[in-house]
Coordinates of C-alpha atoms and ligand atoms in Angstrom, one line a residue:
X1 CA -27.3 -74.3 -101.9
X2 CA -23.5 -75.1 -100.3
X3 CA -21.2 -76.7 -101.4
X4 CA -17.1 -76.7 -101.7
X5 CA -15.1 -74.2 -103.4
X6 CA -11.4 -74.2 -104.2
X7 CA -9.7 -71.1 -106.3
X8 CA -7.5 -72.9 -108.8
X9 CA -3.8 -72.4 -108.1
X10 CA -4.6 -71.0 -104.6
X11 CA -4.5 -72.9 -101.6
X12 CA -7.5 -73.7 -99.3
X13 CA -11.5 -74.5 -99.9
X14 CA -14.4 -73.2 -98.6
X15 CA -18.1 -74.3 -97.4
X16 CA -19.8 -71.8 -98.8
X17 CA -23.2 -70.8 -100.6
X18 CA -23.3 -71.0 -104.7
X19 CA -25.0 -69.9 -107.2
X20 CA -28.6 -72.5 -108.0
X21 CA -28.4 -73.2 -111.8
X22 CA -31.2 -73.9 -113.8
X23 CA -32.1 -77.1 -114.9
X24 CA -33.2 -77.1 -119.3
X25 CA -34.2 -80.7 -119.4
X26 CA -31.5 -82.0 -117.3
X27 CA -31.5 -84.4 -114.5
X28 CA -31.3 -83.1 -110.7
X29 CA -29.5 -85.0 -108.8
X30 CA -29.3 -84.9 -105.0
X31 CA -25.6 -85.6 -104.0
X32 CA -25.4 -88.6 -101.4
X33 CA -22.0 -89.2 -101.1
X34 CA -18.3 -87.9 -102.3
X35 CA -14.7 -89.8 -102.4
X36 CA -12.0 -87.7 -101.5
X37 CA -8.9 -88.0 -103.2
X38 CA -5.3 -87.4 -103.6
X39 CA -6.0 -85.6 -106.9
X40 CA -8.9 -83.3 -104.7
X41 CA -6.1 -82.5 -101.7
X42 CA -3.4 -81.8 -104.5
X43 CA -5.8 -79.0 -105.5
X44 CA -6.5 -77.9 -102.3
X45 CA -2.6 -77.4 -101.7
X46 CA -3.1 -75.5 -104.9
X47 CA -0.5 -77.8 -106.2
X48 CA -2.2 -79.8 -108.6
X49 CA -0.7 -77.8 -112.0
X50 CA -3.9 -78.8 -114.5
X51 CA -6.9 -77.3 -112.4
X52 CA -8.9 -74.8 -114.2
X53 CA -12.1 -72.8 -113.1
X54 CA -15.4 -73.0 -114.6
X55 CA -16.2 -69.6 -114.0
X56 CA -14.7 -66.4 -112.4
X57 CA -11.7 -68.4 -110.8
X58 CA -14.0 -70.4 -108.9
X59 CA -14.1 -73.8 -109.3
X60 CA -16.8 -76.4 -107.3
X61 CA -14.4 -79.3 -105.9
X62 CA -15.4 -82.9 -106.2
X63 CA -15.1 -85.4 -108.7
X64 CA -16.3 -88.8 -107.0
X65 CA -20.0 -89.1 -106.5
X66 CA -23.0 -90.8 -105.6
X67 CA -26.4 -89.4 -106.0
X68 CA -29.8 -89.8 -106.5
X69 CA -32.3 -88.2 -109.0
X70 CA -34.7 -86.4 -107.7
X71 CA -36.4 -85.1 -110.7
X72 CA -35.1 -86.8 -114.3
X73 CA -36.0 -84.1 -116.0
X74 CA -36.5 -84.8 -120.1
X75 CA -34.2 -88.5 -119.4
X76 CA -35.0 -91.7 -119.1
X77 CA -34.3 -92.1 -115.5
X78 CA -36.8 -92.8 -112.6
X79 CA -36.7 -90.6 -109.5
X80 CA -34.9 -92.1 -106.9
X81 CA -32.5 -93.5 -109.0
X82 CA -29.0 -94.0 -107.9
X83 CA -26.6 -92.7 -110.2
X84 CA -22.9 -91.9 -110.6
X85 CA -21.6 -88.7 -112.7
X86 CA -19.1 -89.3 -115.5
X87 CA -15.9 -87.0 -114.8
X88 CA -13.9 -86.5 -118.3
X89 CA -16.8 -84.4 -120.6
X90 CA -15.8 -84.9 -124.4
X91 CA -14.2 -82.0 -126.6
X92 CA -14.0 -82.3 -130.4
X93 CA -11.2 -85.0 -131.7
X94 CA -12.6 -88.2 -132.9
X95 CA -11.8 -89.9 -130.0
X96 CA -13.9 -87.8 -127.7
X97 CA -16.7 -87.9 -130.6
X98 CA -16.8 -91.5 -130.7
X99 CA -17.4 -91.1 -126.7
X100 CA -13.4 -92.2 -125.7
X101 CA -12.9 -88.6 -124.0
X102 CA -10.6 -90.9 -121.9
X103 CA -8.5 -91.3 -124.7
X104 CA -8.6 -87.4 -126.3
X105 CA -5.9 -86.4 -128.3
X106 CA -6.2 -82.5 -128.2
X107 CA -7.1 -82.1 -124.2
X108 CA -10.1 -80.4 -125.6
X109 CA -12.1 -81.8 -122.8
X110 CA -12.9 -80.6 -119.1
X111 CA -13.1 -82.9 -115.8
X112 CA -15.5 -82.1 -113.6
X113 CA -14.6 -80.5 -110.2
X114 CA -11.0 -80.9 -111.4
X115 CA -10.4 -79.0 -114.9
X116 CA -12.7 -76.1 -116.2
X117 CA -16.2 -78.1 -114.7
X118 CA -17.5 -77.6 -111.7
X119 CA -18.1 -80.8 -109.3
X120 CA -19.9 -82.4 -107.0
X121 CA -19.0 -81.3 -103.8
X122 CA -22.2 -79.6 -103.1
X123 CA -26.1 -80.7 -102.1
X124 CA -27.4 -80.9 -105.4
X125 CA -26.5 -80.6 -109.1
X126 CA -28.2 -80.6 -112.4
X127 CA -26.3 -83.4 -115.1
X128 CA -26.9 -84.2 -118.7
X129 CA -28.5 -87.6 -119.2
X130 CA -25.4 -88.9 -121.2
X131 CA -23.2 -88.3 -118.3
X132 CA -24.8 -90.2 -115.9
X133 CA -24.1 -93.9 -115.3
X134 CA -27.2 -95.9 -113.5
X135 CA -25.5 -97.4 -109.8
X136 CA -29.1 -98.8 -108.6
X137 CA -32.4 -97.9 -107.7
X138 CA -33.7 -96.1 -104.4
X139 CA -31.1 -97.9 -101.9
X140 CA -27.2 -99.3 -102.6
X141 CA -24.3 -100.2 -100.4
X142 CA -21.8 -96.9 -99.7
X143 CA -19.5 -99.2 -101.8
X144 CA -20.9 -97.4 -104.6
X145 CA -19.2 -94.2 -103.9
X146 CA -16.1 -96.4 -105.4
X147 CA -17.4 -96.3 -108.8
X148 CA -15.5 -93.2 -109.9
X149 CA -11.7 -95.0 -108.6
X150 CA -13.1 -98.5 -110.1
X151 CA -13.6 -96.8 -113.9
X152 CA -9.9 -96.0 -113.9
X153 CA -9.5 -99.7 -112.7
X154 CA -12.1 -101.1 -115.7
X155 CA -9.6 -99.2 -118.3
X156 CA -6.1 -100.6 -117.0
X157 CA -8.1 -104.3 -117.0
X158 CA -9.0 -103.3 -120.7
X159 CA -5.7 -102.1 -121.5
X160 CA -3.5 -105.4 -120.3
X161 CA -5.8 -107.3 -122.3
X162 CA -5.3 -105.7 -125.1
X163 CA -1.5 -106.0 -125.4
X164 CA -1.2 -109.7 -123.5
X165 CA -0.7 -111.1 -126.6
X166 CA 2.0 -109.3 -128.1
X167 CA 4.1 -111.3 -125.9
X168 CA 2.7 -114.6 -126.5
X169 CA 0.9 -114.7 -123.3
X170 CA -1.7 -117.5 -123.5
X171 CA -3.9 -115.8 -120.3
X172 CA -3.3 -114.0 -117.0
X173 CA -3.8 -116.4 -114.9
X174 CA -1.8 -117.1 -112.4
X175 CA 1.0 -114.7 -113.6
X176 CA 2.5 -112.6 -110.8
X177 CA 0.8 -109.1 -110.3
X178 CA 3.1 -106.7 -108.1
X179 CA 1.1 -103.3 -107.5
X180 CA 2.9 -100.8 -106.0
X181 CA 0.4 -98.5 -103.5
X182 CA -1.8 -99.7 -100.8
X183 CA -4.1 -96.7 -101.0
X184 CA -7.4 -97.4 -102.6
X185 CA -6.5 -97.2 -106.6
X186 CA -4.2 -100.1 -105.1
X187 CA -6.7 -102.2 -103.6
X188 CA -8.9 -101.7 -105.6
X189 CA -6.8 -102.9 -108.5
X190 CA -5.3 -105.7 -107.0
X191 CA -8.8 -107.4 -106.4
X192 CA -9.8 -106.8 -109.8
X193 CA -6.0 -108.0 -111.1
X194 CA -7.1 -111.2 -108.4
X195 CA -10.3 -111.5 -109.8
X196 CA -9.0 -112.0 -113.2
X197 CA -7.0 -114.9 -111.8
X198 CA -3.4 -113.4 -111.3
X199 CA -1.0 -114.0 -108.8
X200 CA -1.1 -110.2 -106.8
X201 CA 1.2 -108.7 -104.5
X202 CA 0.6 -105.5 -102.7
X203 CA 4.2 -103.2 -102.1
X204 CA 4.3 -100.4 -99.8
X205 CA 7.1 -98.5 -98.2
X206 CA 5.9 -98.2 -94.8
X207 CA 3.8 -101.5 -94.0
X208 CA 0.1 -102.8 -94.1
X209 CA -2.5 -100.9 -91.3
X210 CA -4.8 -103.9 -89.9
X211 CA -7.4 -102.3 -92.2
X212 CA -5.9 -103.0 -96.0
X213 CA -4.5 -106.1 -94.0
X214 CA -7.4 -108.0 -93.9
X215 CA -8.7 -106.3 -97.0
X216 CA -5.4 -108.0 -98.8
X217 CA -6.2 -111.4 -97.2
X218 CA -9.7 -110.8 -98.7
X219 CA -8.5 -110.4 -101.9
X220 CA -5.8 -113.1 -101.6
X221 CA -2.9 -110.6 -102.2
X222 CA 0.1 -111.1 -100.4
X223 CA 2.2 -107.6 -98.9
X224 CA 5.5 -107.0 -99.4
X225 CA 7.4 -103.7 -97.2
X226 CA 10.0 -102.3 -100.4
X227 CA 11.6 -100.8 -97.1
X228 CA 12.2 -103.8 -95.2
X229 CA 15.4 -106.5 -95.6
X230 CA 13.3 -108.7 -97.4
X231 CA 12.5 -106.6 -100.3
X232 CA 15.2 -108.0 -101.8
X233 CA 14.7 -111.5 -102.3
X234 CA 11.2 -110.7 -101.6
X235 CA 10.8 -109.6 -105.5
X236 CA 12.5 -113.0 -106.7
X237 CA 10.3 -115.4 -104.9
X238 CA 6.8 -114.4 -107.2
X239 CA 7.5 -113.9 -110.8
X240 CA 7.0 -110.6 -111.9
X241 CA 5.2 -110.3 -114.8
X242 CA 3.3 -107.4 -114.7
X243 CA 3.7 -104.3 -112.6
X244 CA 1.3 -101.5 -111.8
X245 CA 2.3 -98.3 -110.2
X246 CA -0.6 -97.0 -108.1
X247 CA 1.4 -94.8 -105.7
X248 CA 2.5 -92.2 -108.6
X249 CA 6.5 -93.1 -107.5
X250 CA 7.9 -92.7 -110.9
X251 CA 10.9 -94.5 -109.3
X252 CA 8.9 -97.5 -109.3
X253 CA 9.1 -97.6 -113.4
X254 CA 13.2 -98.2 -113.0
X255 CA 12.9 -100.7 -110.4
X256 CA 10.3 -102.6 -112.6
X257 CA 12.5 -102.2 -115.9
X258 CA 15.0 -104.0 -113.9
X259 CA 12.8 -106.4 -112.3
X260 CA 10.1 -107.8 -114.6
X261 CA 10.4 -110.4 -116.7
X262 CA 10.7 -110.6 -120.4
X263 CA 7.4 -110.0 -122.5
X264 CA 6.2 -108.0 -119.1
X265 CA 3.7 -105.1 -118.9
X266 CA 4.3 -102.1 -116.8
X267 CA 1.0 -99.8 -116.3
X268 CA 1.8 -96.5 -115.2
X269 CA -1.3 -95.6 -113.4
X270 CA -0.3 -92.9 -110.7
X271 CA -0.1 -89.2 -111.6
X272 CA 2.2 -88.1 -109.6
X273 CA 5.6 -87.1 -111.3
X274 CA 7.6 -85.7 -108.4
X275 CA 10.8 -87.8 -106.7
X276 CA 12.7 -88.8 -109.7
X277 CA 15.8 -86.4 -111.0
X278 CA 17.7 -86.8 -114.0
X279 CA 17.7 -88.5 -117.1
X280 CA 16.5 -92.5 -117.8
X281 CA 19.6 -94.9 -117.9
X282 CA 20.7 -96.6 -121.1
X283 CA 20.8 -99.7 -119.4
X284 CA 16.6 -99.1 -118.2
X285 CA 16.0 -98.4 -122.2
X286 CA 18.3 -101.3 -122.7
X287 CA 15.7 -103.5 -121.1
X288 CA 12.7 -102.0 -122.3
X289 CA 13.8 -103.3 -125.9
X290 CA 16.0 -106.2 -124.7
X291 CA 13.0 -107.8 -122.9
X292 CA 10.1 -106.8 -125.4
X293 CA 8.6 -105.0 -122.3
X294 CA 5.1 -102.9 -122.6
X295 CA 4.8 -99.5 -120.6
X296 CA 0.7 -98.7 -120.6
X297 CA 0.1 -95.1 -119.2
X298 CA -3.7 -95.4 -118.2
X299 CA -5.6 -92.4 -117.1
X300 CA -9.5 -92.2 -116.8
X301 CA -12.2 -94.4 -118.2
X302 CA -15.1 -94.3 -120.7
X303 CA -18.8 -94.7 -120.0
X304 CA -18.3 -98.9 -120.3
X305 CA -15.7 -98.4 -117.3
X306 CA -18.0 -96.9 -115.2
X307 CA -20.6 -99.5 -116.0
X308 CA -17.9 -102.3 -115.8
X309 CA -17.4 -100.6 -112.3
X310 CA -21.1 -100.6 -111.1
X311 CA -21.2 -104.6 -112.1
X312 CA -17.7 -104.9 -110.5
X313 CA -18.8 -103.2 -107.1
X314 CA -22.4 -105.6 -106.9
X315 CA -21.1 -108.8 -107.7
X316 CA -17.7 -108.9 -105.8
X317 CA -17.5 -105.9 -103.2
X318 CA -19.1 -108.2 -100.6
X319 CA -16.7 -110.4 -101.0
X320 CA -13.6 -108.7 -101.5
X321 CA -14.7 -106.9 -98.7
X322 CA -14.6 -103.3 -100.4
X323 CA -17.4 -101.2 -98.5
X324 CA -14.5 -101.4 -95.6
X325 CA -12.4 -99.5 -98.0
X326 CA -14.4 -96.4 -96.8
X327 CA -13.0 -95.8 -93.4
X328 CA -14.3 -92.7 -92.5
X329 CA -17.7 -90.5 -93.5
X330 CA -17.4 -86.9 -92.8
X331 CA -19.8 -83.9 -93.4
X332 CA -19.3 -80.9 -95.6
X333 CA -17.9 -78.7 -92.9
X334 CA -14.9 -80.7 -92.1
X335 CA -13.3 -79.5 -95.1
X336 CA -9.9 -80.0 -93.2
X337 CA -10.5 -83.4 -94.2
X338 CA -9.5 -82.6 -97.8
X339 CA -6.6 -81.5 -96.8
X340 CA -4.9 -84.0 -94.6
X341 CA -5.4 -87.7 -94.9
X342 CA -7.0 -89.2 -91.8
X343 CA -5.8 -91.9 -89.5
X344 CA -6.1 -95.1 -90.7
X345 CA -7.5 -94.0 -93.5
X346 CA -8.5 -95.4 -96.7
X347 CA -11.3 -93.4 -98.5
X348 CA -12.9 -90.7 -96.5
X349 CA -16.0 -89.8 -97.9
X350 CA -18.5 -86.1 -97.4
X351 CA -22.3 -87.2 -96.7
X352 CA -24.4 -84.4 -97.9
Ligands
BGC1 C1 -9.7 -89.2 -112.0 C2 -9.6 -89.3 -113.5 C3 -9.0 -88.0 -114.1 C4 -7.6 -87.8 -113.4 C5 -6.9 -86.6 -113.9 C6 -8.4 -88.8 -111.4 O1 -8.5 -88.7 -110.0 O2 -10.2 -90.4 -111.5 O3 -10.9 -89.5 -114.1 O4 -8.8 -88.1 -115.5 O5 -7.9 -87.7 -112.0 O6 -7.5 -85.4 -113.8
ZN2 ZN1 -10.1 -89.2 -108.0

């Protein structure tokens, strides 16, 4: 069998043969499809400091998958159906016992094709019932393959509903949404922020391809350039009440602080921690406490994210338009595709 193999802390991948496993019960799954993403190329670059082998420094890449069971083993699945693998496997604290590995509070847990798990980047793989989320039977829309990014989405809707109310607000609705990041955590989240009823701009630094264009007027956002002369009053003319950083700009957190309104919510949702120096500004803590303001860091997603996700995906993704998010299907050779983003790209995806 192939598949895609990364040395953690190295740079590069390769397309190469690996070891079959054996199966004890578990479900094989052929692999149909794989997202690549910005956490896969920052491991590529060997730049992404958390990765961690499975086994003798090798690690299989590839945490974004759609697949179908070929045999289900001792589970309750049928063959052919479509499934998605859970990343985040659970380690020992209570939260990961009571099945919130999203949530551990030891980092006693490994990811899958990202930290001390191998992936999914690869033909086939064997997977533990509990680990496996149902996406369909026999035939679904390529959508799907967005089930992994949605989960992450599911838990940030989760968390702002579970702090609205310490400020008094009566619902979301209508209540401006500014998500910074026009890559595909950021559509995705602003039609789910939409969907909800929220007012939702999209902010990027560079402006909107034609592409996430018509994927904004889809979801109703409106786009805002935070490099163009308008920026300015731009950010007074919608309300901003929440703010979600989706571009991993910690940058964005001080321009928020400043920004948002009083009882606000700030989700920090991007990983990346590079581009800001020095320390945070009394006047930024200032108006954390001055304006009762709620910072949410949100990583990863539990089991009813994933399933939140699947529902997500099959009621709205025709209309929101969200199969378009996948601009570009590649096959497990290119690998120079998980290196480099593509033109006009959104998600690129591996067919296996
Ligand atoms: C995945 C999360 C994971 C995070 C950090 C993201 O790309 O969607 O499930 O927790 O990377 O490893
Ligand atoms: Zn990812």
């Amino acid at each position: 069998m192939k598949g895609i193999v990364v040395k953690p802390g190295l740079a590069g991948a390769s397309f190469e043969d690996i070891e079959e496993e054996s199966g004890n019960g578990r479900v094989l799954v052929k692999t149909l499809y794989t997202g690549v993403c910005g956490t896969d190329r920052e491991i590529v670059a060997g730049k992404l400091g958390i990765t961690r082998a499975e086994r003798d420094g090798r690690l299989v890449l590839g945490h974004e998958a759609l697949g179908k069971v070929v045999d289900p083993g001792n589970s309750s699945f049928s063959e052919g159906d479509i499934v998605v693998p859970m990343v985040r496997r659970p380690g020992s604290c209570a939260n990961c016992l009571a099945g919130r590995q999203d949530y551990c509070t030891d980092g006693d847990f490994t990811e899958a094709g990202i930290r001390g798990k191998d992936g999914f980047m690869r033909e086939s793989f064997y997977e533990e019932e509990r680990f496996l989320v149902k996406a369909g039977s026999e035939e679904v829309g390529i959508e799907k393959v967005l089930t992994e990014p949605m989960k992450n989405v599911m838990k940030i809707r989760e968390s702002i509903f579970g702090v609205i109310g310490r400020g008094l607000w009566d619902s979301v609705k209508g209540r401006g949404a500014w998500v910074f990041g026009t890559g595909t955590e950021g559509l995705l989240i602003g039609s789910v922020l939409s969907s909800i009823g929220m007012r939702v701009m999209l902010v990027n630094r560079h402006g909107l391809p034609e592409i996430q264009q018509g994927l904004a007027e889809r979801i109703g956002a409106e786009f805002f350039n935070s490099s163009s002369k308008d920026w300015a009053s731009g950010k007074k003319r919608v309300p901003m009440d929440m703010v979600v950083d989706a571009a991993g700009a910690p940058s964005i957190l001080l321009d928020a602080v400043g920004n948002i309104g009083h009882t606000g919510i700030i989700v920090l949702f991007g990983t990346g921690g590079a581009g800001m120096e020095g320390k945070l500004l009394g006047d930024t803590i200032l108006s954390l406490v001055d304006k009762n303001l709620t910072v949410i860091g949100c990583e990863d997603g539990a089991r009813e994210h994933y399933e939140q996700a699947v529902d997500f995906i099959s009621e709205n993704g025709a209309k929101y338009g969200l199969g378009k998010l996948v601009t570009g299907i590649f096959s497990p050779s290119s690998i120079e595709v998980l290196s480099a983003k593509q033109q006009g790209e959104v998600k690129s995806v591996i067919k296996w």
